[in-house]
PDB file of C-alpha atoms in Angstrom:
ATOM      1  CA  MET U   1      58.402 -12.978 -74.831  1.00 56.00           C
ATOM      2  CA  GLU U   2      60.964 -14.025 -77.415  1.00 59.00           C
ATOM      3  CA  VAL U   3      62.248 -10.437 -77.585  1.00 54.00           C
ATOM      4  CA  ILE U   4      62.716 -10.279 -73.809  1.00 56.00           C
ATOM      5  CA  LYS U   5      64.434 -13.675 -73.737  1.00 57.00           C
ATOM      6  CA  ARG U   6      66.860 -12.706 -76.505  1.00 61.00           C
ATOM      7  CA  PHE U   7      67.656  -9.384 -74.815  1.00 54.00           C
ATOM      8  CA  PHE U   8      68.574 -10.978 -71.491  1.00 54.00           C
ATOM      9  CA  MET U   9      70.518 -13.844 -73.060  1.00 60.00           C
ATOM     10  CA  VAL U  10      72.732 -11.439 -75.029  1.00 58.00           C
ATOM     11  CA  ASN U  11      73.327  -9.043 -72.153  1.00 58.00           C
ATOM     12  CA  LEU U  12      73.877 -11.711 -69.515  1.00 58.00           C
ATOM     13  CA  TYR U  13      76.542 -13.223 -71.750  1.00 56.00           C
ATOM     14  CA  LYS U  14      78.265  -9.845 -72.028  1.00 56.00           C
ATOM     15  CA  LEU U  15      78.197  -9.450 -68.255  1.00 56.00           C
ATOM     16  CA  THR U  16      79.479 -12.899 -67.381  1.00 56.00           C
ATOM     17  CA  GLU U  17      82.224 -13.047 -70.020  1.00 57.00           C
ATOM     18  CA  PRO U  18      84.743 -10.793 -68.139  1.00 58.00           C
ATOM     19  CA  ILE U  19      84.269 -12.530 -64.774  1.00 59.00           C
ATOM     20  CA  SER U  20      87.039 -15.021 -65.456  1.00 59.00           C
ATOM     21  CA  ASN U  21      89.518 -12.144 -65.897  1.00 69.00           C
ATOM     22  CA  ILE U  22      88.881 -10.530 -62.489  1.00 73.00           C
ATOM     23  CA  ASN U  23      91.954 -10.128 -60.253  1.00 77.00           C
ATOM     24  CA  TYR U  24      92.432  -8.981 -56.661  1.00 78.00           C
ATOM     25  CA  ARG U  25      92.670  -5.294 -57.646  1.00 82.00           C
ATOM     26  CA  ASP U  26      89.248  -5.507 -59.306  1.00 78.00           C
ATOM     27  CA  VAL U  27      87.832  -7.046 -56.130  1.00 82.00           C
ATOM     28  CA  ILE U  28      89.261  -4.190 -54.010  1.00 88.00           C
ATOM     29  CA  GLU U  29      87.820  -1.598 -56.398  1.00 85.00           C
ATOM     30  CA  ILE U  30      84.403  -3.264 -56.287  1.00 85.00           C
ATOM     31  CA  ILE U  31      84.410  -3.294 -52.465  1.00 90.00           C
ATOM     32  CA  ILE U  32      85.449   0.375 -52.236  1.00 90.00           C
ATOM     33  CA  LEU U  33      82.914   1.535 -54.820  1.00 88.00           C
ATOM     34  CA  THR U  34      80.159  -0.515 -53.188  1.00 89.00           C
ATOM     35  CA  PHE U  35      80.922   1.044 -49.799  1.00 86.00           C
ATOM     36  CA  ILE U  36      80.963   4.587 -51.224  1.00 83.00           C
ATOM     37  CA  VAL U  37      77.712   4.077 -53.162  1.00 82.00           C
ATOM     38  CA  TYR U  38      76.045   2.620 -50.072  1.00 82.00           C
ATOM     39  CA  ARG U  39      77.086   5.586 -47.896  1.00 74.00           C
ATOM     40  CA  LEU U  40      75.983   8.047 -50.555  1.00 75.00           C
ATOM     41  CA  LEU U  41      72.576   6.367 -50.688  1.00 75.00           C
ATOM     42  CA  VAL U  42      72.295   6.595 -46.894  1.00 72.00           C
ATOM     43  CA  TRP U  43      73.100  10.312 -47.060  1.00 69.00           C
ATOM     44  CA  ILE U  44      70.723  10.956 -49.987  1.00 70.00           C
ATOM     45  CA  LYS U  45      67.920   9.309 -48.014  1.00 67.00           C
ATOM     46  CA  ASP U  46      68.072  12.248 -45.576  1.00 60.00           C
ATOM     47  CA  THR U  47      67.698  14.867 -48.314  1.00 63.00           C
ATOM     48  CA  ARG U  48      65.117  15.913 -50.884  1.00 62.00           C
ATOM     49  CA  ALA U  49      67.221  14.081 -53.496  1.00 67.00           C
ATOM     50  CA  TRP U  50      65.818  10.760 -52.219  1.00 70.00           C
ATOM     51  CA  THR U  51      62.536  11.440 -54.014  1.00 71.00           C
ATOM     52  CA  LEU U  52      64.492  12.336 -57.156  1.00 72.00           C
ATOM     53  CA  LEU U  53      66.486   9.099 -56.915  1.00 74.00           C
ATOM     54  CA  LYS U  54      63.288   7.047 -56.846  1.00 76.00           C
ATOM     55  CA  GLY U  55      62.120   8.907 -59.937  1.00 77.00           C
ATOM     56  CA  ILE U  56      65.428   8.201 -61.687  1.00 78.00           C
ATOM     57  CA  LEU U  57      65.094   4.499 -60.885  1.00 81.00           C
ATOM     58  CA  LEU U  58      61.610   4.441 -62.408  1.00 84.00           C
ATOM     59  CA  LEU U  59      62.939   6.271 -65.465  1.00 80.00           C
ATOM     60  CA  GLY U  60      65.743   3.719 -65.704  1.00 81.00           C
ATOM     61  CA  LEU U  61      63.171   0.920 -65.687  1.00 85.00           C
ATOM     62  CA  PHE U  62      61.316   2.704 -68.475  1.00 82.00           C
ATOM     63  CA  VAL U  63      64.557   2.994 -70.498  1.00 80.00           C
ATOM     64  CA  LEU U  64      65.223  -0.717 -69.961  1.00 80.00           C
ATOM     65  CA  ILE U  65      61.768  -1.577 -71.314  1.00 84.00           C
ATOM     66  CA  ALA U  66      62.335   0.739 -74.290  1.00 80.00           C
ATOM     67  CA  ASN U  67      65.628  -1.042 -75.055  1.00 78.00           C
ATOM     68  CA  ILE U  68      64.090  -4.487 -74.729  1.00 78.00           C
ATOM     69  CA  PHE U  69      61.337  -3.712 -77.221  1.00 78.00           C
ATOM     70  CA  GLU U  70      63.688  -1.626 -79.406  1.00 77.00           C
ATOM     71  CA  LEU U  71      61.686   1.603 -79.129  1.00 79.00           C
ATOM     72  CA  ASP U  72      64.354   3.602 -80.934  1.00 81.00           C
ATOM     73  CA  THR U  73      62.613   6.997 -80.944  1.00 83.00           C
ATOM     74  CA  ILE U  74      61.982   6.983 -77.202  1.00 79.00           C
ATOM     75  CA  THR U  75      65.524   5.764 -76.514  1.00 79.00           C
ATOM     76  CA  PHE U  76      66.962   8.505 -78.726  1.00 80.00           C
ATOM     77  CA  LEU U  77      64.959  11.253 -76.969  1.00 81.00           C
ATOM     78  CA  ILE U  78      65.919   9.995 -73.515  1.00 78.00           C
ATOM     79  CA  ASN U  79      69.623   9.809 -74.425  1.00 78.00           C
ATOM     80  CA  LYS U  80      69.554  13.363 -75.788  1.00 78.00           C
ATOM     81  CA  GLY U  81      67.759  14.660 -72.700  1.00 79.00           C
ATOM     82  CA  ILE U  82      70.104  13.124 -70.126  1.00 77.00           C
ATOM     83  CA  GLY U  83      72.611  15.990 -70.379  1.00 75.00           C
ATOM     84  CA  PHE U  84      69.953  18.646 -69.832  1.00 79.00           C
ATOM     85  CA  ALA U  85      68.439  16.649 -66.965  1.00 77.00           C
ATOM     86  CA  PHE U  86      71.857  16.425 -65.290  1.00 77.00           C
ATOM     87  CA  MET U  87      72.287  20.215 -65.450  1.00 81.00           C
ATOM     88  CA  ALA U  88      68.773  20.718 -64.072  1.00 78.00           C
ATOM     89  CA  VAL U  89      69.548  18.431 -61.124  1.00 73.00           C
ATOM     90  CA  MET U  90      72.707  20.425 -60.379  1.00 75.00           C
ATOM     91  CA  VAL U  91      70.652  23.639 -60.196  1.00 77.00           C
ATOM     92  CA  ILE U  92      67.647  22.284 -58.278  1.00 71.00           C
ATOM     93  CA  PHE U  93      69.693  20.461 -55.651  1.00 69.00           C
ATOM     94  CA  GLN U  94      72.430  23.060 -55.323  1.00 70.00           C
ATOM     95  CA  PRO U  95      71.840  23.481 -51.531  1.00 65.00           C
ATOM     96  CA  GLU U  96      72.296  19.744 -50.927  1.00 63.00           C
ATOM     97  CA  LEU U  97      75.442  19.636 -53.050  1.00 68.00           C
ATOM     98  CA  ARG U  98      76.865  22.662 -51.262  1.00 65.00           C
ATOM     99  CA  ARG U  99      76.151  21.066 -47.901  1.00 60.00           C
ATOM    100  CA  ALA U 100      77.866  17.838 -48.989  1.00 64.00           C
ATOM    101  CA  LEU U 101      80.988  19.744 -50.054  1.00 65.00           C
ATOM    102  CA  GLU U 102      80.970  21.682 -46.769  1.00 55.00           C
ATOM    103  CA  GLU U 103      80.827  18.419 -44.840  1.00 59.00           C
ATOM    104  CA  LEU U 104      83.668  17.089 -46.972  1.00 60.00           C
ATOM    105  CA  GLY U 105      85.816  20.081 -46.005  1.00 59.00           C
ATOM    106  CA  GLU U 106      84.883  19.995 -42.321  1.00 51.00           C
ATOM    107  CA  LYS U 107      85.550  16.311 -41.639  1.00 51.00           C
ATOM    108  CA  LYS U 108      88.251  13.749 -42.235  1.00 46.00           C
ATOM    109  CA  ILE U 109      88.045  11.648 -45.357  1.00 44.00           C
ATOM    110  CA  PHE U 110      86.747   8.535 -43.583  1.00 47.00           C
ATOM    111  CA  THR U 111      84.112  10.298 -41.528  1.00 47.00           C
ATOM    112  CA  THR U 112      82.677  11.908 -44.663  1.00 44.00           C
ATOM    113  CA  LEU U 113      81.807   8.440 -45.902  1.00 45.00           C
ATOM    114  CA  THR U 114      79.438   8.020 -42.967  1.00 47.00           C
ATOM    115  CA  PRO U 115      75.935   9.492 -42.975  1.00 46.00           C
ATOM    116  CA  PHE U 116      75.779  13.214 -42.192  1.00 44.00           C
ATOM    117  CA  ASP U 117      72.800  12.700 -39.922  1.00 45.00           C
ATOM    118  CA  THR U 118      73.165   9.269 -38.408  1.00 42.00           C
ATOM    119  CA  ALA U 119      70.941  10.050 -35.435  1.00 41.00           C
ATOM    120  CA  ARG U 120      67.927  10.127 -37.692  1.00 43.00           C
ATOM    121  CA  ASP U 121      67.412   6.480 -38.564  1.00 41.00           C
ATOM    122  CA  ILE U 122      63.838   6.025 -37.454  1.00 43.00           C
ATOM    123  CA  ARG U 123      61.082   8.293 -38.704  1.00 47.00           C
ATOM    124  CA  GLU U 124      58.369   7.740 -36.124  1.00 52.00           C
ATOM    125  CA  ARG U 125      54.808   9.022 -36.281  1.00 73.00           C
ATOM    126  CA  PHE U 126      53.657  11.227 -33.452  1.00 85.00           C
ATOM    127  CA  SER U 127      51.346   9.946 -30.739  1.00 90.00           C
ATOM    128  CA  ASP U 128      47.801  10.938 -29.779  1.00 92.00           C
ATOM    129  CA  LYS U 129      49.253  12.890 -26.878  1.00 94.00           C
ATOM    130  CA  THR U 130      51.322  14.953 -29.309  1.00 94.00           C
ATOM    131  CA  VAL U 131      48.203  15.651 -31.386  1.00 95.00           C
ATOM    132  CA  ASN U 132      46.435  16.911 -28.263  1.00 95.00           C
ATOM    133  CA  GLU U 133      49.404  19.066 -27.258  1.00 96.00           C
ATOM    134  CA  LEU U 134      49.650  20.616 -30.738  1.00 97.00           C
ATOM    135  CA  VAL U 135      45.937  21.441 -30.827  1.00 97.00           C
ATOM    136  CA  LYS U 136      45.996  22.823 -27.293  1.00 97.00           C
ATOM    137  CA  ALA U 137      49.016  25.038 -27.946  1.00 97.00           C
ATOM    138  CA  THR U 138      47.586  26.323 -31.225  1.00 97.00           C
ATOM    139  CA  VAL U 139      44.237  27.219 -29.667  1.00 96.00           C
ATOM    140  CA  GLU U 140      45.878  28.974 -26.723  1.00 96.00           C
ATOM    141  CA  MET U 141      48.211  30.997 -28.959  1.00 96.00           C
ATOM    142  CA  ALA U 142      45.350  31.924 -31.288  1.00 96.00           C
ATOM    143  CA  LYS U 143      43.318  33.279 -28.348  1.00 96.00           C
ATOM    144  CA  VAL U 144      46.038  35.750 -27.351  1.00 95.00           C
ATOM    145  CA  LYS U 145      47.248  36.409 -30.935  1.00 94.00           C
ATOM    146  CA  THR U 146      50.695  34.925 -30.469  1.00 95.00           C
ATOM    147  CA  GLY U 147      52.300  34.417 -33.869  1.00 94.00           C
ATOM    148  CA  ALA U 148      53.512  30.871 -34.484  1.00 96.00           C
ATOM    149  CA  LEU U 149      54.986  28.769 -37.282  1.00 97.00           C
ATOM    150  CA  ILE U 150      55.123  25.014 -36.617  1.00 97.00           C
ATOM    151  CA  VAL U 151      56.374  22.621 -39.308  1.00 97.00           C
ATOM    152  CA  ILE U 152      55.563  18.930 -38.855  1.00 96.00           C
ATOM    153  CA  GLU U 153      57.821  16.586 -40.764  1.00 93.00           C
ATOM    154  CA  ASN U 154      56.274  13.846 -42.858  1.00 90.00           C
ATOM    155  CA  ASN U 155      58.244  11.589 -45.239  1.00 84.00           C
ATOM    156  CA  VAL U 156      60.567  14.172 -46.791  1.00 82.00           C
ATOM    157  CA  THR U 157      63.278  15.134 -44.329  1.00 84.00           C
ATOM    158  CA  LEU U 158      63.566  18.670 -42.948  1.00 90.00           C
ATOM    159  CA  ALA U 159      67.198  18.160 -41.916  1.00 87.00           C
ATOM    160  CA  GLU U 160      68.543  20.980 -44.087  1.00 85.00           C
ATOM    161  CA  TYR U 161      66.086  23.434 -42.526  1.00 92.00           C
ATOM    162  CA  GLU U 162      66.600  22.334 -38.934  1.00 91.00           C
ATOM    163  CA  ARG U 163      70.311  23.125 -39.311  1.00 89.00           C
ATOM    164  CA  THR U 164      69.398  26.803 -39.800  1.00 92.00           C
ATOM    165  CA  GLY U 165      67.894  27.008 -36.307  1.00 94.00           C
ATOM    166  CA  ILE U 166      68.775  26.284 -32.697  1.00 95.00           C
ATOM    167  CA  ALA U 167      68.658  22.649 -31.600  1.00 94.00           C
ATOM    168  CA  ILE U 168      65.979  21.851 -29.002  1.00 94.00           C
ATOM    169  CA  ASP U 169      65.412  18.064 -29.191  1.00 93.00           C
ATOM    170  CA  SER U 170      62.769  17.967 -26.477  1.00 95.00           C
ATOM    171  CA  ILE U 171      59.476  16.172 -25.956  1.00 96.00           C
ATOM    172  CA  LEU U 172      56.687  18.268 -27.456  1.00 96.00           C
ATOM    173  CA  THR U 173      54.356  19.869 -24.940  1.00 96.00           C
ATOM    174  CA  SER U 174      51.861  22.688 -25.341  1.00 96.00           C
ATOM    175  CA  GLN U 175      53.567  24.776 -22.673  1.00 96.00           C
ATOM    176  CA  LEU U 176      56.952  24.466 -24.350  1.00 96.00           C
ATOM    177  CA  LEU U 177      55.509  25.556 -27.697  1.00 96.00           C
ATOM    178  CA  ILE U 178      53.760  28.530 -26.095  1.00 96.00           C
ATOM    179  CA  ASN U 179      56.959  29.551 -24.305  1.00 96.00           C
ATOM    180  CA  ILE U 180      58.980  29.331 -27.516  1.00 96.00           C
ATOM    181  CA  PHE U 181      56.652  31.672 -29.410  1.00 95.00           C
ATOM    182  CA  GLU U 182      56.072  34.078 -26.519  1.00 93.00           C
ATOM    183  CA  HIS U 183      56.858  37.671 -27.448  1.00 87.00           C
ATOM    184  CA  ASN U 184      60.365  38.944 -26.668  1.00 85.00           C
ATOM    185  CA  THR U 185      61.778  35.468 -26.037  1.00 89.00           C
ATOM    186  CA  PRO U 186      65.026  34.466 -27.811  1.00 89.00           C
ATOM    187  CA  LEU U 187      63.354  31.670 -29.804  1.00 91.00           C
ATOM    188  CA  HIS U 188      60.122  33.307 -30.938  1.00 89.00           C
ATOM    189  CA  ASP U 189      61.368  34.322 -34.416  1.00 90.00           C
ATOM    190  CA  GLY U 190      61.400  31.729 -37.164  1.00 92.00           C
ATOM    191  CA  ALA U 191      59.845  28.274 -37.340  1.00 96.00           C
ATOM    192  CA  VAL U 192      59.733  25.293 -35.002  1.00 97.00           C
ATOM    193  CA  ILE U 193      60.345  21.886 -36.601  1.00 96.00           C
ATOM    194  CA  VAL U 194      58.576  18.836 -35.163  1.00 96.00           C
ATOM    195  CA  ARG U 195      59.661  15.281 -35.867  1.00 94.00           C
ATOM    196  CA  GLY U 196      57.652  12.492 -34.312  1.00 92.00           C
ATOM    197  CA  ASN U 197      56.936  13.412 -30.684  1.00 94.00           C
ATOM    198  CA  ARG U 198      59.828  15.854 -30.356  1.00 94.00           C
ATOM    199  CA  ILE U 199      60.560  19.484 -31.084  1.00 96.00           C
ATOM    200  CA  ILE U 200      63.823  19.249 -33.025  1.00 95.00           C
ATOM    201  CA  SER U 201      64.788  22.891 -33.463  1.00 96.00           C
ATOM    202  CA  ALA U 202      63.490  26.464 -33.280  1.00 96.00           C
ATOM    203  CA  THR U 203      64.188  29.800 -35.032  1.00 95.00           C
ATOM    204  CA  CYS U 204      64.535  27.930 -38.322  1.00 96.00           C
ATOM    205  CA  TYR U 205      64.617  29.743 -41.648  1.00 94.00           C
ATOM    206  CA  LEU U 206      62.141  28.529 -44.265  1.00 94.00           C
ATOM    207  CA  PRO U 207      61.950  29.245 -48.012  1.00 91.00           C
ATOM    208  CA  LEU U 208      59.369  31.901 -48.924  1.00 92.00           C
ATOM    209  CA  SER U 209      56.790  31.064 -51.553  1.00 90.00           C
ATOM    210  CA  ASP U 210      56.919  33.221 -54.665  1.00 84.00           C
ATOM    211  CA  ASN U 211      53.391  32.229 -55.682  1.00 83.00           C
ATOM    212  CA  LEU U 212      51.740  35.433 -56.931  1.00 80.00           C
ATOM    213  CA  ALA U 213      48.280  33.931 -56.416  1.00 82.00           C
ATOM    214  CA  LEU U 214      48.596  34.214 -52.637  1.00 86.00           C
ATOM    215  CA  SER U 215      46.745  37.123 -51.091  1.00 86.00           C
ATOM    216  CA  LYS U 216      48.871  40.252 -50.662  1.00 84.00           C
ATOM    217  CA  GLU U 217      47.535  40.674 -47.138  1.00 85.00           C
ATOM    218  CA  LEU U 218      49.515  37.613 -46.064  1.00 88.00           C
ATOM    219  CA  GLY U 219      52.804  38.240 -44.309  1.00 89.00           C
ATOM    220  CA  THR U 220      56.166  36.507 -44.183  1.00 92.00           C
ATOM    221  CA  ARG U 221      54.965  33.841 -41.756  1.00 94.00           C
ATOM    222  CA  HIS U 222      52.266  32.602 -44.134  1.00 94.00           C
ATOM    223  CA  ARG U 223      54.536  32.730 -47.184  1.00 94.00           C
ATOM    224  CA  ALA U 224      57.155  30.726 -45.310  1.00 95.00           C
ATOM    225  CA  GLY U 225      54.542  28.136 -44.365  1.00 95.00           C
ATOM    226  CA  VAL U 226      53.434  27.762 -47.977  1.00 94.00           C
ATOM    227  CA  GLY U 227      57.052  27.809 -49.169  1.00 93.00           C
ATOM    228  CA  ILE U 228      58.130  24.849 -47.044  1.00 94.00           C
ATOM    229  CA  SER U 229      55.016  22.918 -48.130  1.00 91.00           C
ATOM    230  CA  GLU U 230      56.026  23.471 -51.756  1.00 88.00           C
ATOM    231  CA  GLU U 231      59.484  22.027 -51.101  1.00 85.00           C
ATOM    232  CA  THR U 232      58.455  19.106 -48.863  1.00 87.00           C
ATOM    233  CA  ASP U 233      55.403  17.041 -47.882  1.00 87.00           C
ATOM    234  CA  SER U 234      55.266  18.600 -44.411  1.00 92.00           C
ATOM    235  CA  LEU U 235      52.211  20.077 -42.689  1.00 95.00           C
ATOM    236  CA  THR U 236      52.651  23.602 -41.326  1.00 96.00           C
ATOM    237  CA  ILE U 237      50.531  25.259 -38.642  1.00 97.00           C
ATOM    238  CA  ILE U 238      50.462  29.056 -38.853  1.00 97.00           C
ATOM    239  CA  VAL U 239      48.995  31.366 -36.213  1.00 96.00           C
ATOM    240  CA  SER U 240      48.541  34.976 -37.287  1.00 94.00           C
ATOM    241  CA  GLU U 241      49.958  37.576 -34.922  1.00 92.00           C
ATOM    242  CA  GLU U 242      47.549  40.233 -36.253  1.00 92.00           C
ATOM    243  CA  THR U 243      44.234  38.354 -36.246  1.00 92.00           C
ATOM    244  CA  GLY U 244      44.860  35.199 -34.216  1.00 93.00           C
ATOM    245  CA  SER U 245      43.478  33.073 -37.060  1.00 95.00           C
ATOM    246  CA  VAL U 246      44.924  29.616 -37.678  1.00 96.00           C
ATOM    247  CA  SER U 247      45.998  28.425 -41.122  1.00 96.00           C
ATOM    248  CA  LEU U 248      47.412  25.180 -42.456  1.00 96.00           C
ATOM    249  CA  ALA U 249      49.868  24.843 -45.331  1.00 95.00           C
ATOM    250  CA  SER U 250      50.223  21.566 -47.204  1.00 92.00           C
ATOM    251  CA  LYS U 251      51.269  20.662 -50.753  1.00 88.00           C
ATOM    252  CA  GLY U 252      51.607  24.325 -51.664  1.00 88.00           C
ATOM    253  CA  LYS U 253      48.041  25.101 -50.572  1.00 90.00           C
ATOM    254  CA  LEU U 254      47.047  27.506 -47.812  1.00 93.00           C
ATOM    255  CA  MET U 255      43.931  26.665 -45.798  1.00 94.00           C
ATOM    256  CA  ARG U 256      42.769  29.625 -43.758  1.00 93.00           C
ATOM    257  CA  ASP U 257      40.505  30.093 -40.722  1.00 92.00           C
ATOM    258  CA  VAL U 258      40.953  26.547 -39.432  1.00 94.00           C
ATOM    259  CA  ASP U 259      39.263  25.612 -36.169  1.00 94.00           C
ATOM    260  CA  ALA U 260      40.420  23.100 -33.556  1.00 95.00           C
ATOM    261  CA  ALA U 261      38.329  20.235 -34.959  1.00 95.00           C
ATOM    262  CA  VAL U 262      39.694  20.598 -38.480  1.00 95.00           C
ATOM    263  CA  LEU U 263      43.246  20.979 -37.164  1.00 95.00           C
ATOM    264  CA  ARG U 264      42.889  17.755 -35.183  1.00 94.00           C
ATOM    265  CA  GLN U 265      41.458  15.985 -38.240  1.00 94.00           C
ATOM    266  CA  GLN U 266      44.439  16.940 -40.418  1.00 94.00           C
ATOM    267  CA  LEU U 267      46.922  15.925 -37.713  1.00 94.00           C
ATOM    268  CA  VAL U 268      45.231  12.523 -37.414  1.00 93.00           C
ATOM    269  CA  ILE U 269      45.422  12.075 -41.200  1.00 91.00           C
ATOM    270  CA  LEU U 270      49.141  12.873 -41.082  1.00 90.00           C
ATOM    271  CA  GLN U 271      49.591  10.630 -38.047  1.00 85.00           C
ATOM    272  CA  ASP U 272      47.883   7.600 -39.563  1.00 72.00           C
ATOM    273  CA  LYS U 273      48.514   7.220 -43.296  1.00 51.00           C
ATOM    274  CA  SER U 274      45.825   4.524 -43.521  1.00 36.00           C
ATOM    275  CA  VAL U 275      43.213   7.258 -43.232  1.00 38.00           C
ATOM    276  CA  ASP U 276      41.630   7.881 -46.622  1.00 40.00           C
ATOM    277  CA  THR U 277      43.273  11.038 -47.915  1.00 40.00           C
ATOM    278  CA  LYS U 278      40.197  11.707 -50.046  1.00 40.00           C
ATOM    279  CA  LYS U 279      38.569  12.959 -46.843  1.00 39.00           C
ATOM    280  CA  PHE U 280      40.993  15.869 -47.074  1.00 38.00           C
ATOM    281  CA  ARG U 281      38.292  18.036 -48.656  1.00 40.00           C
ATOM    282  CA  LEU U 282      39.095  21.498 -49.905  1.00 37.00           C
ATOM    283  CA  TRP U 283      36.961  24.470 -50.828  1.00 36.00           C
ATOM    284  CA  LYS U 284      37.726  27.568 -52.882  1.00 38.00           C
ATOM    285  CA  GLY U 285      39.133  30.400 -50.797  1.00 41.00           C
ATOM    286  CA  LYS U 286      40.200  33.995 -51.249  1.00 44.00           C
ATOM    287  CA  GLY U 287      42.969  33.315 -53.748  1.00 45.00           C
ATOM    288  CA  LYS U 288      43.612  30.883 -56.550  1.00 42.00           C
ATOM    289  CA  ASN U 289      46.093  28.967 -54.447  1.00 46.00           C
ATOM    290  CA  GLU U 290      44.328  29.416 -51.097  1.00 49.00           C
ATOM    291  CA  GLU U 291      41.821  26.932 -49.778  1.00 48.00           C
ATOM    292  CA  LYS U 292      39.560  26.752 -46.769  1.00 45.00           C
ATOM    293  CA  LEU U 293      38.711  23.630 -44.819  1.00 44.00           C
ATOM    294  CA  GLY U 294      35.203  22.786 -43.779  1.00 37.00           C
ATOM    295  CA  GLU U 295      33.503  19.919 -42.119  1.00 37.00           C
TER     296      GLU U 295
END
């Protein structure tokens, strides 16, 4: 406790010492920087970088503890690794950075300080009616072998993927989903993104999984479903156009030959996070990274 007390006493003194020298220009700079940081945080919250930011904050807490207890080796390793970590972030989140620069070029300087997706403030869970409509549409499409790819957003935003498609923003119904994926219709190619009780967009492009453990008999639709589940925490419903079988993709895993009861169970788990996720039981499937759901 004495170490912690001494650490805070020394550093609080260093922080409070310059306060008496603050002038009006410093106040203006503080207000501007605070506003910019706040708007950047609002924007980051609608990207995959939000999860990274939380990790960085936890790492910062760990560094603070290491400094308090003078863990010199750990502090040295962290300081040396910061540069490499920064470069890795630039590579991993290149799409988000590119999008931010595009927005900067498309808008006026003041509008770029506002969130890029201000309409998405509330991330609601879908209702029981939406669960029923999803199950009904999936079963009907499976019967007639209509290929479908439905991505249901969870906590990680799908905003960057919905921009690749055509905006729908309509209440989700089974008939609308069936019409979207009907053969020879303008919207049947690509994925549908669902947020809450609404279909947000259709014909969306998804990242393909490069996991070599997936069965070679799987097509682009299945690899896209697994790919988006590797990038986000979404749940993807996949209906095979060749066999009519239903699969689910979640957390990089592919669960094949899913029936209506299992589909409903997984939707309810996603709908209500208080459900014990340990009930999400998985069995070995055809491939190392493929799993099959049972009762």
